[in-house]
Amino acid sequence: MNQNVIKIVSFTLNKGVSLEQLMEKSTASGEFVAKQPGFIYRSLAQQANTDTFVDISYWQTMEDCQHMQLAFEETAVCQAYCALVDSESVGISHHSVLSQSDCTA
């Protein structure tokens, strides 16, 4: 049985990058990500009272997530999103889903 995977990327923005710029590039890269095989759900959030963001995506399998990552790194719209991010701040983790409910938001 395949197990769903959550990918969590935490990061801060490069100096001078606005929230509006982040949202614009996140939307564009999100459209690319949503078309990838195995995609389930994605959200972007900001940690309260900090300048740290998390980009969270759900995938059918780890293989789907890994294939998306390779494609993400080669795609101009995704590279533009990454260009806003302080590369020294990036943290990436993968988690196996143990239980879940429907997302109605």
PDB file of N, CA and C in Angstrom:
ATOM      1  N   MET A   1       0.838  -1.190   0.000  1.00  0.00           N
ATOM      2  CA  MET A   1       0.000   0.000   0.000  1.00  0.00           C
ATOM      3  C   MET A   1       0.883   1.254   0.000  1.00  0.00           C
ATOM      4  N   ASN A   2       0.572   2.191  -0.881  1.00  0.00           N
ATOM      5  CA  ASN A   2       1.302   3.453  -0.912  1.00  0.00           C
ATOM      6  C   ASN A   2       0.857   4.338   0.233  1.00  0.00           C
ATOM      7  N   GLN A   3       1.801   5.062   0.790  1.00  0.00           N
ATOM      8  CA  GLN A   3       1.500   5.954   1.899  1.00  0.00           C
ATOM      9  C   GLN A   3       1.676   7.395   1.434  1.00  0.00           C
ATOM     10  N   ASN A   4       0.671   8.224   1.707  1.00  0.00           N
ATOM     11  CA  ASN A   4       0.770   9.637   1.354  1.00  0.00           C
ATOM     12  C   ASN A   4       1.928  10.286   2.104  1.00  0.00           C
ATOM     13  N   VAL A   5       2.482  11.335   1.484  1.00  0.00           N
ATOM     14  CA  VAL A   5       3.652  12.023   2.021  1.00  0.00           C
ATOM     15  C   VAL A   5       3.365  13.515   2.112  1.00  0.00           C
ATOM     16  N   ILE A   6       3.852  14.120   3.181  1.00  0.00           N
ATOM     17  CA  ILE A   6       3.802  15.573   3.343  1.00  0.00           C
ATOM     18  C   ILE A   6       5.227  16.096   3.216  1.00  0.00           C
ATOM     19  N   LYS A   7       5.389  17.102   2.378  1.00  0.00           N
ATOM     20  CA  LYS A   7       6.682  17.784   2.253  1.00  0.00           C
ATOM     21  C   LYS A   7       6.524  19.164   2.871  1.00  0.00           C
ATOM     22  N   ILE A   8       7.398  19.498   3.816  1.00  0.00           N
ATOM     23  CA  ILE A   8       7.361  20.799   4.472  1.00  0.00           C
ATOM     24  C   ILE A   8       8.679  21.515   4.203  1.00  0.00           C
ATOM     25  N   VAL A   9       8.568  22.689   3.609  1.00  0.00           N
ATOM     26  CA  VAL A   9       9.742  23.517   3.334  1.00  0.00           C
ATOM     27  C   VAL A   9       9.596  24.797   4.148  1.00  0.00           C
ATOM     28  N   SER A  10      10.526  25.033   5.066  1.00  0.00           N
ATOM     29  CA  SER A  10      10.518  26.277   5.839  1.00  0.00           C
ATOM     30  C   SER A  10      11.591  27.201   5.272  1.00  0.00           C
ATOM     31  N   PHE A  11      11.322  28.505   5.330  1.00  0.00           N
ATOM     32  CA  PHE A  11      12.263  29.463   4.745  1.00  0.00           C
ATOM     33  C   PHE A  11      11.942  30.877   5.184  1.00  0.00           C
ATOM     34  N   THR A  12      12.913  31.762   4.977  1.00  0.00           N
ATOM     35  CA  THR A  12      12.692  33.201   5.081  1.00  0.00           C
ATOM     36  C   THR A  12      12.985  33.802   3.707  1.00  0.00           C
ATOM     37  N   LEU A  13      12.538  35.015   3.524  1.00  0.00           N
ATOM     38  CA  LEU A  13      12.726  35.693   2.241  1.00  0.00           C
ATOM     39  C   LEU A  13      14.039  36.469   2.212  1.00  0.00           C
ATOM     40  N   ASN A  14      14.544  36.682   1.019  1.00  0.00           N
ATOM     41  CA  ASN A  14      15.688  37.575   0.849  1.00  0.00           C
ATOM     42  C   ASN A  14      15.283  38.986   1.256  1.00  0.00           C
ATOM     43  N   LYS A  15      16.244  39.764   1.713  1.00  0.00           N
ATOM     44  CA  LYS A  15      15.967  41.157   2.098  1.00  0.00           C
ATOM     45  C   LYS A  15      15.358  41.905   0.918  1.00  0.00           C
ATOM     46  N   GLY A  16      14.332  42.704   1.225  1.00  0.00           N
ATOM     47  CA  GLY A  16      13.698  43.523   0.211  1.00  0.00           C
ATOM     48  C   GLY A  16      12.564  42.858  -0.543  1.00  0.00           C
ATOM     49  N   VAL A  17      12.341  41.560  -0.320  1.00  0.00           N
ATOM     50  CA  VAL A  17      11.247  40.858  -0.999  1.00  0.00           C
ATOM     51  C   VAL A  17       9.960  41.087  -0.212  1.00  0.00           C
ATOM     52  N   SER A  18       8.914  41.498  -0.900  1.00  0.00           N
ATOM     53  CA  SER A  18       7.635  41.779  -0.244  1.00  0.00           C
ATOM     54  C   SER A  18       6.743  40.541  -0.206  1.00  0.00           C
ATOM     55  N   LEU A  19       5.769  40.587   0.675  1.00  0.00           N
ATOM     56  CA  LEU A  19       4.778  39.517   0.758  1.00  0.00           C
ATOM     57  C   LEU A  19       4.012  39.410  -0.560  1.00  0.00           C
ATOM     58  N   GLU A  20       3.744  40.526  -1.197  1.00  0.00           N
ATOM     59  CA  GLU A  20       3.041  40.527  -2.477  1.00  0.00           C
ATOM     60  C   GLU A  20       3.848  39.791  -3.549  1.00  0.00           C
ATOM     61  N   GLN A  21       5.154  40.018  -3.569  1.00  0.00           N
ATOM     62  CA  GLN A  21       6.010  39.303  -4.523  1.00  0.00           C
ATOM     63  C   GLN A  21       5.984  37.801  -4.247  1.00  0.00           C
ATOM     64  N   LEU A  22       6.069  37.442  -2.971  1.00  0.00           N
ATOM     65  CA  LEU A  22       6.018  36.027  -2.605  1.00  0.00           C
ATOM     66  C   LEU A  22       4.712  35.401  -3.059  1.00  0.00           C
ATOM     67  N   MET A  23       3.600  36.058  -2.806  1.00  0.00           N
ATOM     68  CA  MET A  23       2.296  35.498  -3.166  1.00  0.00           C
ATOM     69  C   MET A  23       2.170  35.335  -4.679  1.00  0.00           C
ATOM     70  N   GLU A  24       2.668  36.299  -5.432  1.00  0.00           N
ATOM     71  CA  GLU A  24       2.609  36.219  -6.897  1.00  0.00           C
ATOM     72  C   GLU A  24       3.381  34.999  -7.407  1.00  0.00           C
ATOM     73  N   LYS A  25       4.609  34.839  -6.934  1.00  0.00           N
ATOM     74  CA  LYS A  25       5.440  33.717  -7.398  1.00  0.00           C
ATOM     75  C   LYS A  25       4.950  32.389  -6.834  1.00  0.00           C
ATOM     76  N   SER A  26       4.400  32.401  -5.626  1.00  0.00           N
ATOM     77  CA  SER A  26       3.854  31.177  -5.041  1.00  0.00           C
ATOM     78  C   SER A  26       2.654  30.689  -5.839  1.00  0.00           C
ATOM     79  N   THR A  27       1.801  31.609  -6.247  1.00  0.00           N
ATOM     80  CA  THR A  27       0.637  31.241  -7.056  1.00  0.00           C
ATOM     81  C   THR A  27       1.076  30.633  -8.382  1.00  0.00           C
ATOM     82  N   ALA A  28       2.038  31.261  -9.030  1.00  0.00           N
ATOM     83  CA  ALA A  28       2.519  30.758 -10.322  1.00  0.00           C
ATOM     84  C   ALA A  28       3.169  29.386 -10.179  1.00  0.00           C
ATOM     85  N   SER A  29       4.025  29.215  -9.183  1.00  0.00           N
ATOM     86  CA  SER A  29       4.668  27.908  -9.001  1.00  0.00           C
ATOM     87  C   SER A  29       3.657  26.875  -8.529  1.00  0.00           C
ATOM     88  N   GLY A  30       2.655  27.318  -7.767  1.00  0.00           N
ATOM     89  CA  GLY A  30       1.607  26.408  -7.306  1.00  0.00           C
ATOM     90  C   GLY A  30       0.801  25.825  -8.446  1.00  0.00           C
ATOM     91  N   GLU A  31       0.583  26.606  -9.487  1.00  0.00           N
ATOM     92  CA  GLU A  31      -0.127  26.095 -10.662  1.00  0.00           C
ATOM     93  C   GLU A  31       0.673  24.980 -11.324  1.00  0.00           C
ATOM     94  N   PHE A  32       1.991  25.133 -11.373  1.00  0.00           N
ATOM     95  CA  PHE A  32       2.852  24.077 -11.916  1.00  0.00           C
ATOM     96  C   PHE A  32       2.793  22.833 -11.028  1.00  0.00           C
ATOM     97  N   VAL A  33       2.969  23.024  -9.734  1.00  0.00           N
ATOM     98  CA  VAL A  33       2.989  21.899  -8.790  1.00  0.00           C
ATOM     99  C   VAL A  33       1.680  21.120  -8.840  1.00  0.00           C
ATOM    100  N   ALA A  34       0.562  21.816  -8.913  1.00  0.00           N
ATOM    101  CA  ALA A  34      -0.752  21.163  -8.900  1.00  0.00           C
ATOM    102  C   ALA A  34      -0.979  20.258 -10.108  1.00  0.00           C
ATOM    103  N   LYS A  35      -0.220  20.451 -11.165  1.00  0.00           N
ATOM    104  CA  LYS A  35      -0.364  19.632 -12.374  1.00  0.00           C
ATOM    105  C   LYS A  35       0.517  18.382 -12.345  1.00  0.00           C
ATOM    106  N   GLN A  36       1.323  18.240 -11.308  1.00  0.00           N
ATOM    107  CA  GLN A  36       2.254  17.114 -11.248  1.00  0.00           C
ATOM    108  C   GLN A  36       1.547  15.845 -10.769  1.00  0.00           C
ATOM    109  N   PRO A  37       1.958  14.689 -11.304  1.00  0.00           N
ATOM    110  CA  PRO A  37       1.345  13.418 -10.886  1.00  0.00           C
ATOM    111  C   PRO A  37       1.489  13.205  -9.379  1.00  0.00           C
ATOM    112  N   GLY A  38       0.412  12.765  -8.765  1.00  0.00           N
ATOM    113  CA  GLY A  38       0.429  12.455  -7.344  1.00  0.00           C
ATOM    114  C   GLY A  38       0.129  13.617  -6.428  1.00  0.00           C
ATOM    115  N   PHE A  39      -0.056  14.820  -6.998  1.00  0.00           N
ATOM    116  CA  PHE A  39      -0.345  15.996  -6.173  1.00  0.00           C
ATOM    117  C   PHE A  39      -1.697  15.850  -5.485  1.00  0.00           C
ATOM    118  N   ILE A  40      -1.752  16.222  -4.199  1.00  0.00           N
ATOM    119  CA  ILE A  40      -3.008  16.209  -3.444  1.00  0.00           C
ATOM    120  C   ILE A  40      -3.398  17.623  -3.018  1.00  0.00           C
ATOM    121  N   TYR A  41      -2.488  18.338  -2.352  1.00  0.00           N
ATOM    122  CA  TYR A  41      -2.851  19.618  -1.739  1.00  0.00           C
ATOM    123  C   TYR A  41      -1.582  20.408  -1.428  1.00  0.00           C
ATOM    124  N   ARG A  42      -1.689  21.732  -1.463  1.00  0.00           N
ATOM    125  CA  ARG A  42      -0.559  22.596  -1.114  1.00  0.00           C
ATOM    126  C   ARG A  42      -1.063  23.828  -0.382  1.00  0.00           C
ATOM    127  N   SER A  43      -0.272  24.309   0.583  1.00  0.00           N
ATOM    128  CA  SER A  43      -0.586  25.566   1.254  1.00  0.00           C
ATOM    129  C   SER A  43       0.708  26.289   1.620  1.00  0.00           C
ATOM    130  N   LEU A  44       0.595  27.597   1.762  1.00  0.00           N
ATOM    131  CA  LEU A  44       1.704  28.445   2.187  1.00  0.00           C
ATOM    132  C   LEU A  44       1.247  29.169   3.439  1.00  0.00           C
ATOM    133  N   ALA A  45       2.090  29.183   4.467  1.00  0.00           N
ATOM    134  CA  ALA A  45       1.721  29.830   5.725  1.00  0.00           C
ATOM    135  C   ALA A  45       2.918  30.596   6.277  1.00  0.00           C
ATOM    136  N   GLN A  46       2.604  31.577   7.124  1.00  0.00           N
ATOM    137  CA  GLN A  46       3.651  32.325   7.806  1.00  0.00           C
ATOM    138  C   GLN A  46       3.537  32.061   9.294  1.00  0.00           C
ATOM    139  N   GLN A  47       4.664  31.737   9.918  1.00  0.00           N
ATOM    140  CA  GLN A  47       4.685  31.506  11.359  1.00  0.00           C
ATOM    141  C   GLN A  47       4.359  32.809  12.068  1.00  0.00           C
ATOM    142  N   ALA A  48       3.498  32.738  13.066  1.00  0.00           N
ATOM    143  CA  ALA A  48       3.060  33.927  13.790  1.00  0.00           C
ATOM    144  C   ALA A  48       4.249  34.690  14.376  1.00  0.00           C
ATOM    145  N   ASN A  49       4.214  35.995  14.206  1.00  0.00           N
ATOM    146  CA  ASN A  49       5.187  36.916  14.795  1.00  0.00           C
ATOM    147  C   ASN A  49       6.632  36.675  14.361  1.00  0.00           C
ATOM    148  N   THR A  50       6.826  36.074  13.178  1.00  0.00           N
ATOM    149  CA  THR A  50       8.181  35.855  12.661  1.00  0.00           C
ATOM    150  C   THR A  50       8.196  36.142  11.162  1.00  0.00           C
ATOM    151  N   ASP A  51       9.368  36.036  10.579  1.00  0.00           N
ATOM    152  CA  ASP A  51       9.491  36.167   9.129  1.00  0.00           C
ATOM    153  C   ASP A  51       9.723  34.807   8.475  1.00  0.00           C
ATOM    154  N   THR A  52       9.320  33.739   9.166  1.00  0.00           N
ATOM    155  CA  THR A  52       9.478  32.376   8.657  1.00  0.00           C
ATOM    156  C   THR A  52       8.194  31.903   7.992  1.00  0.00           C
ATOM    157  N   PHE A  53       8.348  31.293   6.822  1.00  0.00           N
ATOM    158  CA  PHE A  53       7.228  30.743   6.065  1.00  0.00           C
ATOM    159  C   PHE A  53       7.377  29.236   5.969  1.00  0.00           C
ATOM    160  N   VAL A  54       6.253  28.550   5.742  1.00  0.00           N
ATOM    161  CA  VAL A  54       6.272  27.120   5.438  1.00  0.00           C
ATOM    162  C   VAL A  54       5.425  26.882   4.202  1.00  0.00           C
ATOM    163  N   ASP A  55       5.980  26.114   3.285  1.00  0.00           N
ATOM    164  CA  ASP A  55       5.287  25.686   2.074  1.00  0.00           C
ATOM    165  C   ASP A  55       5.044  24.194   2.267  1.00  0.00           C
ATOM    166  N   ILE A  56       3.793  23.810   2.372  1.00  0.00           N
ATOM    167  CA  ILE A  56       3.423  22.437   2.715  1.00  0.00           C
ATOM    168  C   ILE A  56       2.678  21.820   1.546  1.00  0.00           C
ATOM    169  N   SER A  57       3.131  20.653   1.116  1.00  0.00           N
ATOM    170  CA  SER A  57       2.433  19.954   0.036  1.00  0.00           C
ATOM    171  C   SER A  57       2.228  18.492   0.406  1.00  0.00           C
ATOM    172  N   TYR A  58       1.113  17.957  -0.067  1.00  0.00           N
ATOM    173  CA  TYR A  58       0.747  16.557   0.160  1.00  0.00           C
ATOM    174  C   TYR A  58       0.840  15.809  -1.160  1.00  0.00           C
ATOM    175  N   TRP A  59       1.382  14.588  -1.101  1.00  0.00           N
ATOM    176  CA  TRP A  59       1.621  13.769  -2.290  1.00  0.00           C
ATOM    177  C   TRP A  59       1.122  12.354  -2.079  1.00  0.00           C
ATOM    178  N   GLN A  60       0.717  11.717  -3.171  1.00  0.00           N
ATOM    179  CA  GLN A  60       0.265  10.327  -3.094  1.00  0.00           C
ATOM    180  C   GLN A  60       1.386   9.420  -2.587  1.00  0.00           C
ATOM    181  N   THR A  61       2.611   9.614  -3.097  1.00  0.00           N
ATOM    182  CA  THR A  61       3.742   8.766  -2.713  1.00  0.00           C
ATOM    183  C   THR A  61       5.016   9.601  -2.620  1.00  0.00           C
ATOM    184  N   MET A  62       6.020   9.039  -1.987  1.00  0.00           N
ATOM    185  CA  MET A  62       7.326   9.697  -1.923  1.00  0.00           C
ATOM    186  C   MET A  62       7.917   9.836  -3.325  1.00  0.00           C
ATOM    187  N   GLU A  63       7.690   8.850  -4.175  1.00  0.00           N
ATOM    188  CA  GLU A  63       8.200   8.921  -5.544  1.00  0.00           C
ATOM    189  C   GLU A  63       7.592  10.102  -6.292  1.00  0.00           C
ATOM    190  N   ASP A  64       6.287  10.328  -6.114  1.00  0.00           N
ATOM    191  CA  ASP A  64       5.640  11.489  -6.735  1.00  0.00           C
ATOM    192  C   ASP A  64       6.290  12.785  -6.254  1.00  0.00           C
ATOM    193  N   CYS A  65       6.525  12.871  -4.965  1.00  0.00           N
ATOM    194  CA  CYS A  65       7.143  14.061  -4.377  1.00  0.00           C
ATOM    195  C   CYS A  65       8.547  14.271  -4.936  1.00  0.00           C
ATOM    196  N   GLN A  66       9.312  13.209  -5.051  1.00  0.00           N
ATOM    197  CA  GLN A  66      10.673  13.311  -5.575  1.00  0.00           C
ATOM    198  C   GLN A  66      10.685  13.713  -7.047  1.00  0.00           C
ATOM    199  N   HIS A  67       9.771  13.156  -7.830  1.00  0.00           N
ATOM    200  CA  HIS A  67       9.686  13.537  -9.242  1.00  0.00           C
ATOM    201  C   HIS A  67       9.310  15.009  -9.390  1.00  0.00           C
ATOM    202  N   MET A  68       8.380  15.464  -8.548  1.00  0.00           N
ATOM    203  CA  MET A  68       8.003  16.873  -8.585  1.00  0.00           C
ATOM    204  C   MET A  68       9.206  17.746  -8.270  1.00  0.00           C
ATOM    205  N   GLN A  69      10.004  17.373  -7.279  1.00  0.00           N
ATOM    206  CA  GLN A  69      11.158  18.184  -6.892  1.00  0.00           C
ATOM    207  C   GLN A  69      12.140  18.337  -8.048  1.00  0.00           C
ATOM    208  N   LEU A  70      12.388  17.264  -8.765  1.00  0.00           N
ATOM    209  CA  LEU A  70      13.289  17.338  -9.921  1.00  0.00           C
ATOM    210  C   LEU A  70      12.737  18.275 -10.987  1.00  0.00           C
ATOM    211  N   ALA A  71      11.440  18.166 -11.266  1.00  0.00           N
ATOM    212  CA  ALA A  71      10.803  19.036 -12.256  1.00  0.00           C
ATOM    213  C   ALA A  71      10.784  20.484 -11.770  1.00  0.00           C
ATOM    214  N   PHE A  72      10.530  20.688 -10.474  1.00  0.00           N
ATOM    215  CA  PHE A  72      10.466  22.013  -9.867  1.00  0.00           C
ATOM    216  C   PHE A  72      11.779  22.764 -10.086  1.00  0.00           C
ATOM    217  N   GLU A  73      12.882  22.073  -9.872  1.00  0.00           N
ATOM    218  CA  GLU A  73      14.199  22.702  -9.983  1.00  0.00           C
ATOM    219  C   GLU A  73      14.548  23.109 -11.411  1.00  0.00           C
ATOM    220  N   GLU A  74      13.884  22.501 -12.400  1.00  0.00           N
ATOM    221  CA  GLU A  74      14.192  22.754 -13.811  1.00  0.00           C
ATOM    222  C   GLU A  74      13.219  23.724 -14.483  1.00  0.00           C
ATOM    223  N   THR A  75      12.218  24.195 -13.762  1.00  0.00           N
ATOM    224  CA  THR A  75      11.143  24.994 -14.348  1.00  0.00           C
ATOM    225  C   THR A  75      11.311  26.474 -13.998  1.00  0.00           C
ATOM    226  N   ALA A  76      11.259  27.332 -15.003  1.00  0.00           N
ATOM    227  CA  ALA A  76      11.525  28.764 -14.812  1.00  0.00           C
ATOM    228  C   ALA A  76      10.605  29.402 -13.782  1.00  0.00           C
ATOM    229  N   VAL A  77       9.324  29.087 -13.813  1.00  0.00           N
ATOM    230  CA  VAL A  77       8.383  29.711 -12.885  1.00  0.00           C
ATOM    231  C   VAL A  77       8.713  29.322 -11.440  1.00  0.00           C
ATOM    232  N   CYS A  78       9.207  28.126 -11.244  1.00  0.00           N
ATOM    233  CA  CYS A  78       9.583  27.675  -9.901  1.00  0.00           C
ATOM    234  C   CYS A  78      10.929  28.262  -9.483  1.00  0.00           C
ATOM    235  N   GLN A  79      11.823  28.419 -10.431  1.00  0.00           N
ATOM    236  CA  GLN A  79      13.104  29.064 -10.145  1.00  0.00           C
ATOM    237  C   GLN A  79      12.887  30.511  -9.707  1.00  0.00           C
ATOM    238  N   ALA A  80      11.894  31.175 -10.297  1.00  0.00           N
ATOM    239  CA  ALA A  80      11.576  32.555  -9.916  1.00  0.00           C
ATOM    240  C   ALA A  80      11.070  32.621  -8.479  1.00  0.00           C
ATOM    241  N   TYR A  81      10.299  31.624  -8.065  1.00  0.00           N
ATOM    242  CA  TYR A  81       9.824  31.522  -6.676  1.00  0.00           C
ATOM    243  C   TYR A  81      11.026  31.341  -5.744  1.00  0.00           C
ATOM    244  N   CYS A  82      11.904  30.416  -6.090  1.00  0.00           N
ATOM    245  CA  CYS A  82      13.079  30.124  -5.258  1.00  0.00           C
ATOM    246  C   CYS A  82      14.018  31.319  -5.157  1.00  0.00           C
ATOM    247  N   ALA A  83      14.057  32.158  -6.183  1.00  0.00           N
ATOM    248  CA  ALA A  83      14.944  33.320  -6.183  1.00  0.00           C
ATOM    249  C   ALA A  83      14.578  34.330  -5.094  1.00  0.00           C
ATOM    250  N   LEU A  84      13.356  34.262  -4.585  1.00  0.00           N
ATOM    251  CA  LEU A  84      12.916  35.166  -3.527  1.00  0.00           C
ATOM    252  C   LEU A  84      13.372  34.713  -2.145  1.00  0.00           C
ATOM    253  N   VAL A  85      13.793  33.463  -2.052  1.00  0.00           N
ATOM    254  CA  VAL A  85      14.051  32.802  -0.773  1.00  0.00           C
ATOM    255  C   VAL A  85      15.531  32.880  -0.399  1.00  0.00           C
ATOM    256  N   ASP A  86      15.790  33.135   0.884  1.00  0.00           N
ATOM    257  CA  ASP A  86      17.150  33.083   1.418  1.00  0.00           C
ATOM    258  C   ASP A  86      17.569  31.616   1.491  1.00  0.00           C
ATOM    259  N   SER A  87      18.438  31.195   0.595  1.00  0.00           N
ATOM    260  CA  SER A  87      18.800  29.773   0.494  1.00  0.00           C
ATOM    261  C   SER A  87      19.420  29.229   1.775  1.00  0.00           C
ATOM    262  N   GLU A  88      20.060  30.081   2.561  1.00  0.00           N
ATOM    263  CA  GLU A  88      20.654  29.649   3.835  1.00  0.00           C
ATOM    264  C   GLU A  88      19.587  29.287   4.869  1.00  0.00           C
ATOM    265  N   SER A  89      18.380  29.765   4.677  1.00  0.00           N
ATOM    266  CA  SER A  89      17.315  29.559   5.664  1.00  0.00           C
ATOM    267  C   SER A  89      16.465  28.327   5.397  1.00  0.00           C
ATOM    268  N   VAL A  90      16.641  27.689   4.258  1.00  0.00           N
ATOM    269  CA  VAL A  90      15.736  26.623   3.825  1.00  0.00           C
ATOM    270  C   VAL A  90      15.928  25.353   4.648  1.00  0.00           C
ATOM    271  N   GLY A  91      14.792  24.818   5.101  1.00  0.00           N
ATOM    272  CA  GLY A  91      14.756  23.510   5.753  1.00  0.00           C
ATOM    273  C   GLY A  91      13.693  22.670   5.073  1.00  0.00           C
ATOM    274  N   ILE A  92      14.018  21.421   4.746  1.00  0.00           N
ATOM    275  CA  ILE A  92      13.070  20.543   4.051  1.00  0.00           C
ATOM    276  C   ILE A  92      12.915  19.263   4.852  1.00  0.00           C
ATOM    277  N   SER A  93      11.662  18.851   5.058  1.00  0.00           N
ATOM    278  CA  SER A  93      11.404  17.576   5.723  1.00  0.00           C
ATOM    279  C   SER A  93      10.256  16.862   5.026  1.00  0.00           C
ATOM    280  N   HIS A  94      10.283  15.538   5.111  1.00  0.00           N
ATOM    281  CA  HIS A  94       9.239  14.693   4.532  1.00  0.00           C
ATOM    282  C   HIS A  94       8.624  13.861   5.650  1.00  0.00           C
ATOM    283  N   HIS A  95       7.308  13.694   5.584  1.00  0.00           N
ATOM    284  CA  HIS A  95       6.588  12.994   6.645  1.00  0.00           C
ATOM    285  C   HIS A  95       5.594  12.017   6.030  1.00  0.00           C
ATOM    286  N   SER A  96       5.501  10.828   6.592  1.00  0.00           N
ATOM    287  CA  SER A  96       4.498   9.854   6.154  1.00  0.00           C
ATOM    288  C   SER A  96       3.193  10.139   6.875  1.00  0.00           C
ATOM    289  N   VAL A  97       2.108  10.205   6.121  1.00  0.00           N
ATOM    290  CA  VAL A  97       0.797  10.488   6.699  1.00  0.00           C
ATOM    291  C   VAL A  97       0.293   9.239   7.419  1.00  0.00           C
ATOM    292  N   LEU A  98      -0.071   9.400   8.684  1.00  0.00           N
ATOM    293  CA  LEU A  98      -0.608   8.295   9.467  1.00  0.00           C
ATOM    294  C   LEU A  98      -2.126   8.309   9.488  1.00  0.00           C
ATOM    295  N   SER A  99      -2.708   9.504   9.497  1.00  0.00           N
ATOM    296  CA  SER A  99      -4.165   9.633   9.397  1.00  0.00           C
ATOM    297  C   SER A  99      -4.474  11.007   8.836  1.00  0.00           C
ATOM    298  N   GLN A 100      -5.661  11.153   8.255  1.00  0.00           N
ATOM    299  CA  GLN A 100      -6.051  12.441   7.697  1.00  0.00           C
ATOM    300  C   GLN A 100      -7.562  12.532   7.596  1.00  0.00           C
ATOM    301  N   SER A 101      -8.043  13.751   7.515  1.00  0.00           N
ATOM    302  CA  SER A 101      -9.463  14.007   7.294  1.00  0.00           C
ATOM    303  C   SER A 101      -9.583  14.846   6.034  1.00  0.00           C
ATOM    304  N   ASP A 102     -10.789  15.014   5.538  1.00  0.00           N
ATOM    305  CA  ASP A 102     -11.004  15.826   4.345  1.00  0.00           C
ATOM    306  C   ASP A 102     -10.724  17.288   4.647  1.00  0.00           C
ATOM    307  N   CYS A 103     -10.129  17.970   3.700  1.00  0.00           N
ATOM    308  CA  CYS A 103      -9.890  19.400   3.808  1.00  0.00           C
ATOM    309  C   CYS A 103     -11.051  20.111   3.130  1.00  0.00           C
ATOM    310  N   THR A 104     -11.760  20.939   3.866  1.00  0.00           N
ATOM    311  CA  THR A 104     -12.922  21.626   3.305  1.00  0.00           C
ATOM    312  C   THR A 104     -12.699  23.126   3.202  1.00  0.00           C
ATOM    313  N   ALA A 105     -11.502  23.582   3.490  1.00  0.00           N
ATOM    314  CA  ALA A 105     -11.224  25.024   3.464  1.00  0.00           C
ATOM    315  C   ALA A 105     -11.131  25.543   2.053  1.00  0.00           C
TER     316      ALA A 105
END
